Short mmCIF file of C-alpha atoms in Angstrom, two decimals:
data_model
loop_
_atom_site.label_atom_id
_atom_site.label_comp_id
_atom_site.label_asym_id
_atom_site.label_seq_id
_atom_site.Cartn_x
_atom_site.Cartn_y
_atom_site.Cartn_z
CA MET Q 508 -36.99 9.07 -22.92
CA ASN Q 509 -34.09 10.40 -24.81
CA VAL Q 510 -33.59 9.27 -28.44
CA PHE Q 511 -30.83 8.96 -30.51
CA GLY Q 512 -30.29 7.77 -34.06
CA THR Q 513 -27.75 5.04 -34.67
CA ARG Q 514 -27.37 3.60 -38.39
CA THR Q 515 -28.46 0.09 -37.11
CA GLY Q 516 -32.19 1.77 -35.18
CA ALA Q 517 -33.21 4.51 -32.97
CA VAL Q 518 -32.03 3.97 -29.92
CA ALA Q 519 -33.78 5.35 -25.97
CA GLY Q 520 -32.07 6.16 -22.84
CA ARG Q 521 -32.32 7.85 -19.69
CA PRO Q 522 -31.58 10.33 -17.25
CA ALA Q 523 -28.54 9.05 -14.88
CA LEU Q 524 -29.57 8.19 -11.17
CA ARG Q 525 -26.97 9.90 -10.18
CA ASP Q 526 -26.64 12.75 -12.61
CA PRO Q 527 -30.27 14.02 -14.16
CA GLY Q 528 -27.66 16.26 -16.96
CA VAL Q 529 -26.41 12.71 -17.68
CA VAL Q 530 -28.02 10.52 -20.43
CA VAL Q 531 -27.44 6.41 -19.74
CA LEU Q 532 -28.34 4.36 -22.53
CA ARG Q 533 -27.25 0.40 -21.95
CA GLY Q 534 -27.58 -2.54 -24.11
CA ILE Q 535 -27.26 -1.24 -27.53
CA PRO Q 536 -25.99 -3.99 -29.75
CA TYR Q 537 -22.74 -3.37 -31.89
CA ALA Q 538 -22.18 -6.91 -33.42
CA ALA Q 539 -24.28 -10.29 -34.51
CA PRO Q 540 -25.00 -12.66 -31.43
CA PRO Q 541 -21.74 -14.88 -31.46
CA PHE Q 542 -22.59 -18.32 -31.39
CA GLY Q 543 -24.53 -20.35 -33.99
CA ALA Q 544 -23.12 -19.73 -37.53
CA GLY Q 545 -20.78 -17.30 -36.12
CA ARG Q 546 -19.55 -19.14 -32.91
CA PHE Q 547 -15.31 -18.81 -33.46
CA ARG Q 548 -15.74 -16.43 -36.73
CA ALA Q 549 -15.36 -12.83 -36.47
CA PRO Q 550 -18.10 -10.43 -35.50
CA ARG Q 551 -20.54 -9.46 -37.79
CA PRO Q 552 -22.64 -6.48 -38.29
CA ALA Q 553 -26.01 -5.94 -35.94
CA ALA Q 554 -29.18 -6.77 -37.23
CA PRO Q 555 -30.98 -3.15 -37.99
CA TRP Q 556 -34.51 -2.57 -35.75
CA THR Q 557 -37.70 -0.48 -36.93
CA GLY Q 558 -39.26 1.72 -34.06
CA VAL Q 559 -37.15 3.00 -31.06
CA ARG Q 560 -35.48 0.56 -29.22
CA GLU Q 561 -35.62 1.45 -25.80
CA CYS Q 562 -32.28 0.54 -24.18
CA THR Q 563 -32.66 0.67 -20.59
CA SER Q 564 -30.85 -2.66 -19.00
CA PHE Q 565 -27.48 -3.71 -19.58
CA GLY Q 566 -26.87 -6.28 -22.17
CA PRO Q 567 -26.06 -10.50 -21.47
CA VAL Q 568 -22.68 -11.22 -19.92
CA ALA Q 569 -20.08 -13.19 -22.01
CA PRO Q 570 -19.57 -16.76 -21.55
CA GLN Q 571 -18.26 -16.68 -17.47
CA SER Q 572 -18.02 -18.78 -14.84
CA ALA Q 573 -17.29 -15.86 -12.39
CA GLU Q 574 -19.89 -13.80 -10.39
CA LEU Q 575 -18.48 -10.08 -9.31
CA PRO Q 576 -20.30 -8.09 -6.62
CA GLY Q 577 -23.06 -6.44 -8.00
CA SER Q 578 -23.17 -7.07 -11.54
CA PRO Q 579 -24.86 -9.85 -13.26
CA VAL Q 580 -24.10 -13.10 -14.27
CA ARG Q 581 -24.40 -15.68 -17.26
CA SER Q 582 -27.69 -16.96 -17.84
CA GLU Q 583 -27.11 -20.12 -20.04
CA GLY Q 584 -28.33 -19.02 -23.85
CA ASP Q 585 -28.80 -15.19 -23.81
CA GLU Q 586 -26.64 -14.91 -26.48
CA ASP Q 587 -26.60 -11.08 -28.02
CA VAL Q 588 -23.37 -10.62 -25.34
CA LEU Q 589 -21.81 -8.11 -28.14
CA SER Q 590 -23.37 -4.62 -26.73
CA LEU Q 591 -22.36 -1.10 -25.25
CA ASN Q 592 -23.82 0.93 -23.11
CA ILE Q 593 -22.88 4.60 -22.98
CA TRP Q 594 -23.22 7.96 -21.19
CA THR Q 595 -23.45 11.08 -23.08
CA PRO Q 596 -23.79 14.77 -21.61
CA GLY Q 597 -24.92 15.92 -24.75
CA GLY Q 598 -26.16 15.53 -27.90
CA SER Q 599 -25.96 15.61 -31.77
CA GLY Q 600 -23.87 17.80 -32.61
CA ASP Q 601 -21.58 18.72 -29.87
CA GLU Q 602 -18.20 17.45 -30.57
CA LEU Q 603 -17.49 16.13 -26.93
CA PRO Q 604 -14.41 13.92 -26.55
CA VAL Q 605 -15.88 10.27 -26.40
CA LEU Q 606 -13.69 7.53 -23.82
CA VAL Q 607 -14.39 4.07 -24.44
CA TRP Q 608 -13.60 1.87 -21.65
CA ILE Q 609 -12.47 -1.70 -22.43
CA HIS Q 610 -12.87 -4.51 -18.84
CA GLY Q 611 -9.99 -6.67 -17.64
CA GLY Q 612 -10.79 -9.80 -15.93
CA ALA Q 613 -7.19 -11.91 -16.92
CA PHE Q 614 -9.19 -12.71 -20.51
CA VAL Q 615 -11.77 -14.69 -18.89
CA PHE Q 616 -14.48 -12.85 -16.70
CA GLY Q 617 -15.90 -9.53 -15.73
CA SER Q 618 -18.56 -7.72 -17.89
CA SER Q 619 -19.31 -3.37 -18.50
CA ALA Q 620 -22.36 -3.77 -16.05
CA GLN Q 621 -19.80 -3.66 -12.92
CA PRO Q 622 -20.84 -1.23 -10.44
CA ASP Q 623 -16.57 -0.12 -10.89
CA PHE Q 624 -17.88 1.03 -14.53
CA ASP Q 625 -20.69 3.58 -14.05
CA GLY Q 626 -19.91 6.10 -16.22
CA THR Q 627 -21.60 8.96 -15.00
CA ALA Q 628 -18.76 10.64 -13.42
CA PRO Q 629 -16.68 10.85 -16.56
CA ALA Q 630 -19.23 12.10 -18.26
CA ALA Q 631 -20.15 14.81 -15.87
CA GLU Q 632 -16.90 16.08 -16.38
CA GLY Q 633 -17.93 16.48 -20.39
CA LEU Q 634 -17.05 13.32 -21.80
CA VAL Q 635 -19.37 10.48 -23.93
CA VAL Q 636 -18.55 7.46 -22.43
CA VAL Q 637 -19.08 3.99 -24.10
CA THR Q 638 -18.47 1.02 -22.04
CA LEU Q 639 -18.48 -2.63 -23.72
CA ASN Q 640 -18.79 -6.01 -23.68
CA TYR Q 641 -16.36 -8.54 -25.36
CA ARG Q 642 -15.68 -12.59 -25.97
CA LEU Q 643 -13.30 -13.59 -23.56
CA GLY Q 644 -12.37 -17.29 -22.36
CA PHE Q 645 -12.03 -19.51 -25.18
CA GLU Q 646 -15.14 -18.27 -27.58
CA GLY Q 647 -12.43 -14.61 -27.00
CA PHE Q 648 -9.45 -16.38 -27.02
CA GLY Q 649 -9.12 -19.87 -27.47
CA HIS Q 650 -7.83 -20.89 -30.62
CA VAL Q 651 -9.65 -23.08 -33.40
CA PRO Q 652 -7.41 -25.27 -35.89
CA PRO Q 653 -8.42 -24.69 -39.33
CA VAL Q 654 -10.26 -27.00 -41.20
CA ALA Q 655 -10.85 -27.56 -45.16
CA GLY Q 656 -13.67 -26.30 -46.17
CA VAL Q 657 -14.96 -24.47 -43.51
CA GLU Q 658 -14.79 -20.03 -42.67
CA PRO Q 659 -11.58 -19.71 -41.09
CA CYS Q 660 -11.75 -18.95 -37.48
CA PRO Q 661 -9.90 -16.31 -36.46
CA ASP Q 662 -7.67 -15.83 -33.15
CA ASN Q 663 -8.13 -13.51 -31.36
CA ARG Q 664 -11.70 -12.85 -31.74
CA GLY Q 665 -12.11 -11.29 -28.42
CA LEU Q 666 -9.79 -8.26 -29.85
CA LEU Q 667 -11.84 -8.25 -33.10
CA ASP Q 668 -14.65 -7.21 -31.52
CA GLN Q 669 -13.54 -4.48 -29.45
CA VAL Q 670 -12.60 -3.22 -32.65
CA ALA Q 671 -15.91 -3.70 -34.07
CA ALA Q 672 -16.82 -1.59 -31.11
CA LEU Q 673 -14.41 0.98 -31.91
CA ARG Q 674 -15.88 1.04 -35.09
CA TRP Q 675 -19.28 1.63 -34.38
CA VAL Q 676 -18.44 4.38 -32.45
CA ARG Q 677 -17.24 5.92 -35.03
CA ASP Q 678 -19.70 5.37 -37.10
CA ASN Q 679 -22.39 6.62 -34.66
CA ILE Q 680 -20.95 8.51 -31.66
CA ALA Q 681 -21.63 11.40 -33.00
CA ALA Q 682 -25.94 11.16 -32.81
CA PHE Q 683 -24.97 11.31 -29.08
CA GLY Q 684 -22.74 14.38 -29.28
CA GLY Q 685 -19.20 12.06 -29.70
CA ASP Q 686 -16.55 13.60 -31.21
CA PRO Q 687 -15.43 10.33 -33.46
CA GLY Q 688 -11.73 12.45 -34.16
CA ARG Q 689 -11.32 12.35 -30.33
CA VAL Q 690 -11.95 9.07 -29.40
CA THR Q 691 -9.54 7.73 -26.29
CA VAL Q 692 -9.40 4.03 -25.28
CA ALA Q 693 -9.34 3.58 -21.90
CA GLY Q 694 -9.24 -0.18 -19.87
CA GLN Q 695 -7.29 -1.95 -17.04
CA SER Q 696 -5.52 -5.43 -16.24
CA SER Q 697 -6.68 -6.96 -19.74
CA GLY Q 698 -8.61 -4.40 -20.60
CA ALA Q 699 -5.78 -2.08 -20.52
CA THR Q 700 -3.05 -5.05 -22.59
CA SER Q 701 -6.43 -5.52 -24.77
CA ILE Q 702 -5.16 -2.02 -26.12
CA ALA Q 703 -1.22 -2.22 -25.83
CA CYS Q 704 -2.42 -5.15 -28.81
CA LEU Q 705 -5.48 -2.63 -30.47
CA MET Q 706 -2.35 0.08 -30.81
CA THR Q 707 0.06 -2.40 -33.37
CA MET Q 708 -3.28 -4.00 -34.38
CA GLU Q 709 -3.21 -2.61 -39.07
CA SER Q 710 -7.36 -3.43 -38.53
CA ALA Q 711 -7.67 -0.67 -35.32
CA ARG Q 712 -5.42 1.88 -37.35
CA GLY Q 713 -7.71 5.52 -36.91
CA LEU Q 714 -10.27 4.27 -34.68
CA PHE Q 715 -8.55 5.83 -31.21
CA ARG Q 716 -6.11 8.97 -31.03
CA ARG Q 717 -4.91 8.63 -27.03
CA ALA Q 718 -5.30 5.20 -24.83
CA VAL Q 719 -5.41 4.89 -21.25
CA VAL Q 720 -3.35 1.69 -19.64
CA HIS Q 721 -4.08 0.69 -16.28
CA SER Q 722 -1.89 -2.78 -14.30
CA ALA Q 723 -1.43 -3.82 -18.03
CA VAL Q 724 -0.75 -7.54 -18.33
CA ASN Q 725 2.68 -9.82 -19.11
CA ALA Q 726 0.35 -12.18 -20.70
CA CYS Q 727 0.44 -12.43 -24.07
CA ALA Q 728 0.48 -16.43 -25.97
CA THR Q 729 2.16 -17.56 -28.74
CA PRO Q 730 0.92 -19.47 -31.68
CA ALA Q 731 1.77 -22.87 -29.80
CA SER Q 732 1.50 -22.34 -26.50
CA ALA Q 733 -2.15 -21.42 -27.46
CA ALA Q 734 -2.66 -24.94 -29.66
CA ARG Q 735 -1.41 -26.18 -26.50
CA THR Q 736 -3.91 -24.63 -24.13
CA THR Q 737 -6.65 -25.44 -26.92
CA ALA Q 738 -5.51 -29.44 -27.35
CA GLU Q 739 -5.88 -29.46 -23.14
CA VAL Q 740 -9.57 -27.29 -22.65
CA ALA Q 741 -10.33 -30.46 -25.22
CA ALA Q 742 -9.80 -32.94 -23.58
CA ALA Q 743 -11.42 -31.65 -20.09
CA ALA Q 744 -14.61 -31.19 -22.43
CA GLY Q 745 -13.94 -35.14 -23.52
CA VAL Q 746 -13.90 -33.74 -26.98
CA PRO Q 747 -11.82 -33.31 -29.78
CA ALA Q 748 -9.05 -30.36 -30.15
CA THR Q 749 -10.82 -29.75 -34.06
CA TYR Q 750 -13.48 -27.13 -35.06
CA GLU Q 751 -16.29 -30.08 -35.53
CA GLY Q 752 -15.22 -31.33 -31.63
CA LEU Q 753 -15.15 -27.44 -30.06
CA VAL Q 754 -17.99 -26.61 -31.43
CA SER Q 755 -19.93 -29.41 -30.74
CA ALA Q 756 -18.98 -28.49 -26.44
CA SER Q 757 -21.13 -25.88 -25.36
CA PRO Q 758 -20.34 -22.63 -24.22
CA ARG Q 759 -21.28 -23.33 -20.27
CA THR Q 760 -19.17 -26.80 -21.33
CA LEU Q 761 -15.63 -25.06 -22.59
CA VAL Q 762 -16.31 -22.66 -19.17
CA GLU Q 763 -16.45 -25.35 -16.85
CA ALA Q 764 -13.71 -26.78 -18.86
CA SER Q 765 -11.06 -24.24 -18.62
CA ASP Q 766 -11.79 -23.65 -15.12
CA GLN Q 767 -10.42 -27.69 -14.56
CA VAL Q 768 -7.95 -26.34 -16.74
CA ALA Q 769 -6.51 -23.58 -14.94
CA GLU Q 770 -7.27 -25.84 -11.40
CA SER Q 771 -4.79 -28.42 -12.59
CA TYR Q 772 -2.35 -25.93 -12.26
CA LEU Q 773 -3.00 -24.43 -9.47
CA ARG Q 774 -2.47 -27.91 -7.46
CA ASP Q 775 0.16 -28.40 -8.92
CA PRO Q 776 3.62 -27.16 -7.94
CA GLY Q 777 5.50 -28.85 -10.48
CA SER Q 778 3.49 -27.36 -13.77
CA GLY Q 779 6.06 -24.47 -14.25
CA PRO Q 780 4.72 -20.58 -14.74
CA ARG Q 781 1.26 -21.43 -15.15
CA HIS Q 782 1.13 -22.83 -11.33
CA TYR Q 783 1.47 -19.14 -9.99
CA ASP Q 784 -1.33 -17.95 -11.79
CA PRO Q 785 -3.23 -19.93 -14.23
CA ALA Q 786 -4.79 -17.69 -16.55
CA ILE Q 787 -4.44 -20.04 -19.66
CA TYR Q 788 -5.54 -17.15 -22.17
CA GLY Q 789 -4.53 -14.45 -23.48
CA PRO Q 790 -3.87 -12.44 -27.27
CA VAL Q 791 -2.34 -14.76 -29.81
CA ALA Q 792 0.89 -13.18 -31.18
CA GLY Q 793 2.21 -14.18 -33.71
CA VAL Q 794 -0.65 -14.40 -35.96
CA ALA Q 795 -2.23 -12.85 -38.74
CA GLY Q 796 -3.94 -9.47 -37.82
CA LEU Q 797 -0.88 -9.74 -34.78
CA PRO Q 798 2.13 -10.48 -35.65
CA LEU Q 799 4.55 -8.86 -32.66
CA ASP Q 800 3.32 -8.61 -28.83
CA PRO Q 801 3.05 -5.50 -28.13
CA LEU Q 802 6.54 -5.05 -26.14
CA THR Q 803 8.43 -6.01 -30.06
CA ALA Q 804 5.63 -3.99 -31.22
CA PHE Q 805 6.76 -1.08 -29.07
CA ALA Q 806 10.31 -1.07 -29.88
CA ALA Q 807 9.79 -1.35 -33.76
CA GLY Q 808 7.67 1.70 -33.60
CA ALA Q 809 4.73 0.43 -33.63
CA GLY Q 810 1.08 2.65 -31.96
CA HIS Q 811 4.02 5.23 -31.80
CA ASP Q 812 1.45 8.14 -33.80
CA VAL Q 813 -1.45 7.21 -30.53
CA ASP Q 814 -0.82 9.26 -27.37
CA LEU Q 815 -0.98 6.85 -24.47
CA MET Q 816 -1.29 7.82 -20.15
CA VAL Q 817 0.36 4.16 -18.19
CA CYS Q 818 -1.38 3.36 -14.60
CA HIS Q 819 -0.28 0.67 -12.20
CA THR Q 820 -0.91 0.32 -8.52
CA SER Q 821 2.10 0.18 -6.35
CA GLU Q 822 1.34 -3.35 -4.31
CA GLU Q 823 -0.61 -5.10 -7.42
CA TYR Q 824 -0.32 -8.42 -6.47
CA TRP Q 825 -1.29 -8.84 -2.94
CA LEU Q 826 -5.14 -8.45 -4.13
CA LEU Q 827 -4.77 -11.86 -6.38
CA ASP Q 828 -2.83 -13.49 -3.32
CA ALA Q 829 -6.10 -11.59 -0.91
CA VAL Q 830 -8.54 -13.73 -3.57
CA GLY Q 831 -6.78 -16.84 -3.81
CA SER Q 832 -5.96 -16.45 -7.91
CA CYS Q 833 -2.80 -17.22 -7.08
CA ALA Q 834 -0.16 -19.57 -5.61
CA LYS Q 835 1.06 -18.84 -2.10
CA VAL Q 836 4.33 -18.98 -1.51
CA THR Q 837 6.28 -19.30 2.17
CA THR Q 838 9.52 -20.68 1.68
CA GLU Q 839 12.67 -20.25 0.25
CA SER Q 840 12.99 -22.80 -1.78
CA ARG Q 841 9.68 -22.02 -2.84
CA LEU Q 842 10.76 -18.31 -3.60
CA ALA Q 843 13.84 -20.52 -5.39
CA LEU Q 844 12.04 -22.41 -7.91
CA PHE Q 845 9.13 -19.33 -8.88
CA ALA Q 846 12.70 -17.76 -9.98
CA ALA Q 847 14.02 -20.23 -12.15
CA ASP Q 848 11.08 -21.18 -13.90
CA HIS Q 849 10.52 -17.36 -14.25
CA ARG Q 850 14.29 -17.14 -15.55
CA LEU Q 851 14.97 -14.78 -12.79
CA PRO Q 852 18.10 -14.27 -11.70
CA HIS Q 853 18.84 -14.57 -7.85
CA SER Q 854 20.52 -11.31 -7.94
CA LEU Q 855 17.08 -10.53 -8.24
CA LEU Q 856 15.87 -11.70 -5.17
CA ASP Q 857 18.30 -10.10 -3.39
CA ALA Q 858 17.89 -6.25 -4.95
CA TYR Q 859 14.66 -6.63 -3.26
CA ARG Q 860 15.62 -8.27 -0.25
CA GLY Q 861 17.57 -5.21 0.45
CA LEU Q 862 14.86 -2.92 -0.47
CA MET Q 863 12.43 -4.88 1.40
CA PRO Q 864 14.67 -5.69 5.02
CA ALA Q 865 11.88 -6.20 6.64
CA ALA Q 866 9.92 -8.66 4.46
CA SER Q 867 8.21 -12.23 4.75
CA VAL Q 868 9.06 -14.35 1.67
CA HIS Q 869 5.76 -13.91 0.89
CA GLU Q 870 5.89 -10.45 0.71
CA LEU Q 871 8.97 -10.33 -1.42
CA TYR Q 872 7.76 -13.25 -3.32
CA LEU Q 873 4.47 -10.77 -3.93
CA ALA Q 874 6.38 -7.52 -4.40
CA VAL Q 875 8.47 -9.49 -7.07
CA TYR Q 876 4.82 -11.55 -9.41
CA GLY Q 877 3.54 -8.04 -8.70
CA ASP Q 878 6.25 -6.25 -11.27
CA LEU Q 879 7.10 -8.59 -13.51
CA MET Q 880 3.48 -9.21 -14.32
CA PHE Q 881 2.12 -5.54 -14.31
CA GLY Q 882 4.13 -2.65 -12.57
CA GLU Q 883 7.50 -3.27 -14.52
CA TYR Q 884 5.55 -4.82 -17.80
CA SER Q 885 2.97 -0.88 -17.75
CA SER Q 886 6.45 1.17 -16.97
CA ARG Q 887 8.23 -1.01 -19.94
CA LEU Q 888 5.14 -0.24 -22.77
CA ALA Q 889 5.23 3.16 -21.45
CA ASP Q 890 9.82 3.32 -22.12
CA LEU Q 891 9.22 2.02 -25.13
CA HIS Q 892 6.35 4.09 -26.69
CA THR Q 893 8.42 7.11 -26.04
CA ARG Q 894 11.78 5.80 -26.84
CA ALA Q 895 9.53 5.52 -30.53
CA GLY Q 896 8.74 9.03 -30.71
CA GLY Q 897 5.15 8.60 -28.91
CA ARG Q 898 3.99 10.89 -26.38
CA THR Q 899 3.74 8.87 -23.35
CA HIS Q 900 2.12 10.45 -19.42
CA LEU Q 901 2.76 7.56 -16.37
CA ALA Q 902 1.32 7.69 -13.01
CA ARG Q 903 1.61 5.72 -10.30
CA PHE Q 904 -1.15 4.84 -7.47
CA VAL Q 905 0.48 4.17 -4.32
CA ARG Q 906 -2.95 5.06 -1.55
CA GLN Q 907 -2.72 3.63 1.46
CA ARG Q 908 -4.73 4.41 4.29
CA ASP Q 909 -8.41 4.31 4.10
CA GLY Q 910 -11.21 6.84 4.55
CA ARG Q 911 -10.21 6.30 8.66
CA GLY Q 912 -6.78 6.60 8.21
CA GLY Q 913 -6.32 3.00 8.82
CA PRO Q 914 -3.93 1.12 6.11
CA VAL Q 915 -4.95 -0.96 3.02
CA ARG Q 916 -2.64 -2.32 0.29
CA ALA Q 917 -2.53 -0.36 -3.40
CA TRP Q 918 -3.04 -2.97 -5.36
CA HIS Q 919 -4.52 -4.60 -8.46
CA CYS Q 920 -7.95 -2.71 -9.82
CA ALA Q 921 -7.95 -0.15 -6.38
CA ASP Q 922 -7.42 2.70 -8.61
CA ILE Q 923 -10.10 2.05 -11.40
CA PRO Q 924 -13.59 2.81 -8.70
CA PHE Q 925 -11.66 6.65 -8.35
CA ALA Q 926 -10.92 7.33 -12.09
CA PHE Q 927 -14.91 6.39 -12.39
CA GLY Q 928 -16.14 8.15 -9.68
CA VAL Q 929 -17.96 5.64 -7.49
CA LEU Q 930 -16.33 5.69 -4.14
CA ASP Q 931 -20.10 5.33 -2.84
CA ASP Q 932 -20.55 1.95 -3.79
CA GLU Q 933 -20.89 -0.64 -1.56
CA SER Q 934 -19.01 -3.33 -3.80
CA VAL Q 935 -15.76 -1.65 -4.39
CA HIS Q 936 -14.87 -1.26 -0.52
CA PHE Q 937 -13.17 -4.67 -1.06
CA LEU Q 938 -11.30 -2.75 -3.02
CA MET Q 939 -10.79 -0.01 -1.74
CA GLY Q 940 -10.36 -1.15 2.33
CA GLY Q 941 -13.92 0.56 2.84
CA PRO Q 942 -15.99 3.31 2.68
CA PRO Q 943 -14.62 6.48 1.44
CA GLY Q 944 -13.10 9.69 3.16
CA GLY Q 945 -12.58 13.48 2.05
CA ALA Q 946 -9.07 12.71 1.27
CA ASP Q 947 -10.37 10.24 -0.97
CA ARG Q 948 -13.31 12.41 -2.44
CA ARG Q 949 -10.32 14.30 -3.54
CA LEU Q 950 -7.95 12.35 -4.42
CA SER Q 951 -11.33 10.52 -6.73
CA GLY Q 952 -12.13 13.87 -7.56
CA TRP Q 953 -7.72 14.17 -9.18
CA MET Q 954 -7.73 11.34 -11.48
CA THR Q 955 -11.40 11.86 -12.89
CA ARG Q 956 -10.11 14.51 -14.18
CA ALA Q 957 -7.05 14.07 -15.50
CA TRP Q 958 -8.93 11.31 -18.01
CA ALA Q 959 -11.19 14.15 -19.02
CA SER Q 960 -8.53 16.60 -19.15
CA TYR Q 961 -6.19 13.66 -21.18
CA ALA Q 962 -9.30 12.60 -23.40
CA ALA Q 963 -10.24 16.25 -24.56
CA THR Q 964 -6.54 17.21 -24.77
CA GLY Q 965 -3.91 14.87 -24.26
CA ASP Q 966 -2.71 16.78 -21.36
CA PRO Q 967 -3.54 15.21 -18.04
CA GLY Q 968 -1.90 18.09 -15.93
CA TRP Q 969 1.21 16.66 -15.57
CA PRO Q 970 4.52 16.77 -17.67
CA SER Q 971 4.96 14.11 -20.32
CA LEU Q 972 7.75 11.40 -20.06
CA THR Q 973 10.63 11.76 -22.47
CA SER Q 974 12.98 9.88 -23.67
CA SER Q 975 15.70 11.28 -20.88
CA ALA Q 976 15.70 9.25 -16.94
CA ASP Q 977 14.61 12.52 -16.13
CA GLY Q 978 10.41 11.94 -16.85
CA ALA Q 979 8.05 12.99 -14.80
CA VAL Q 980 4.95 10.01 -12.59
CA ARG Q 981 2.22 11.27 -11.10
CA ILE Q 982 2.17 9.99 -7.42
CA TRP Q 983 -1.69 9.38 -6.68
CA ASP Q 984 -2.26 9.61 -3.04
CA THR Q 985 -4.00 10.83 -0.71
CA SER Q 986 -1.38 11.77 1.77
CA SER Q 987 -0.51 15.44 -0.43
CA PRO Q 988 -3.12 17.67 -0.70
CA ASP Q 989 -2.31 18.28 -3.83
CA GLY Q 990 -1.09 15.46 -5.81
CA PRO Q 991 2.22 16.13 -6.61
CA VAL Q 992 4.12 14.82 -9.32
CA ARG Q 993 7.38 13.01 -8.33
CA PHE Q 994 10.69 12.54 -11.03
CA ARG Q 995 11.70 9.50 -11.62
CA ASP Q 996 15.23 9.80 -10.64
CA GLY Q 997 14.57 11.07 -7.75
CA SER Q 998 11.05 10.42 -6.17
CA PRO Q 999 10.74 10.03 -2.56
CA ALA Q 1000 9.09 7.27 -0.63
CA ASP Q 1001 6.18 6.25 -1.86
CA GLY Q 1002 4.93 3.52 -0.10
CA ARG Q 1003 7.45 1.07 -1.60
CA GLY Q 1004 10.18 3.45 -1.38
CA ARG Q 1005 12.44 4.95 -4.59
CA TRP Q 1006 10.33 5.48 -7.94
CA ASP Q 1007 12.90 3.49 -9.36
CA ALA Q 1008 14.46 1.82 -7.13
CA PHE Q 1009 12.35 -0.87 -8.02
CA ARG Q 1010 12.79 -0.30 -11.37
CA ALA Q 1011 16.67 -0.89 -11.37
CA PRO Q 1012 17.06 -4.73 -10.71
CA TRP Q 1013 15.11 -5.56 -13.91
CA ARG Q 1014 16.96 -3.03 -16.27
CA THR Q 1015 20.14 -5.80 -15.40
CA CYS Q 1016 18.05 -8.46 -15.68
CA GLY Q 1017 15.04 -7.72 -18.73
CA LEU Q 1018 11.58 -8.95 -18.65
CA PRO Q 1019 10.75 -12.32 -19.33
CA LEU Q 1020 7.57 -12.01 -21.41
CA LEU Q 1021 4.86 -14.84 -19.80
CA VAL Q 1022 3.06 -16.89 -22.13
CA PRO Q 1023 -0.35 -18.06 -20.71
#
């Protein structure tokens, strides 16, 4: 056992199975359990302990209904959900760069225990890797109405958990060989959007130097939409939409009620934008702690002092279609309704038809929706950060051949196993389209080393963007032996045409902000 000291007590870990030169510690509490008197409150400090705490198992997952391949499932009564995990190749005094990972999952599912997020490979490249759990669903992002005489229940409790974890890293990571002055925060999907929010939050200022966002999702709630969601979830749970009513419902009851509300939208084609992807939670913008959504805040210059690296995949929404979490749109009338529900002009659909002449209606829908939710939103974050004077790098994951050379989709989440170097774990083969081949392993090595270099120096291996139109974009693919850099104003075919071609229609119609 390898023992390390923290401000709350000593912890012990063991060599990682995949690399004995890396020590892994799991389930270290960074805050107190957020239940009982702490339910719906801001995170509170973890209680100290005596002796050495053996940290060999992941902490409990936050309340959720999902059961993910290779991951632990929620056990009712598990309360110590605010924990983190560390992979370190060093020890006290080493001052290694730190990578903190925030998982995705539509703000309602996922955990740091997913096999996709094993930190061994990045740690072997010289990083101290930290992954963390935070509150999800109503517990983390549901609006709780205030009541006189009761301690306020802040919005965005899941984001406040992430801030608490980053403060823990600042205060303790040196004992594990990490440099608290060189912290990079990385995340994917809702984890990436969380990071975009953190970049604008005063409470997170100074806690990280760089950010890596993969497939940030266009999903911030307003106070009004958050209050509406609370009313719907409370009704499904059979309790009043008040603090007293909500706190009387168990976490499991609110998870089940949230699932019922989401399912009702998915089944109702007339329910508006939520019908197509019934993710009912997201960070609430326009409240104390998060006054603006990330796009608006970035446009005003917020976060420009944090280096930013953005990546997204070329076929994001095909995954959500494959797992059945979004509506099917297969007719022209349904496509027209989708466009109207999202205030998208016909010219946008016509532009995509021109770019994808052989595509079916359903394929057009997936392409447009994927860019609306992920691709264009992520690119806008990069553009606005650059225009505000921030240092920005941009990448695009386009791998469309599996380990045997067969066709696969470069869909949502497909890039993450490559960046973490976990291609041999069977639980990620669905995301990848099967076992890896030699070209996949080379691509994975490039991506892992790019993360490590970026966290260490701010240089991932390709030029940063400029405020002009010719910024460089790293194209992650297996078809080239060198992982090419292409320029946005003239990139060759990359799976769905030139880089700029699919961005051009959005410049003429704008990007609607999607409100959960």
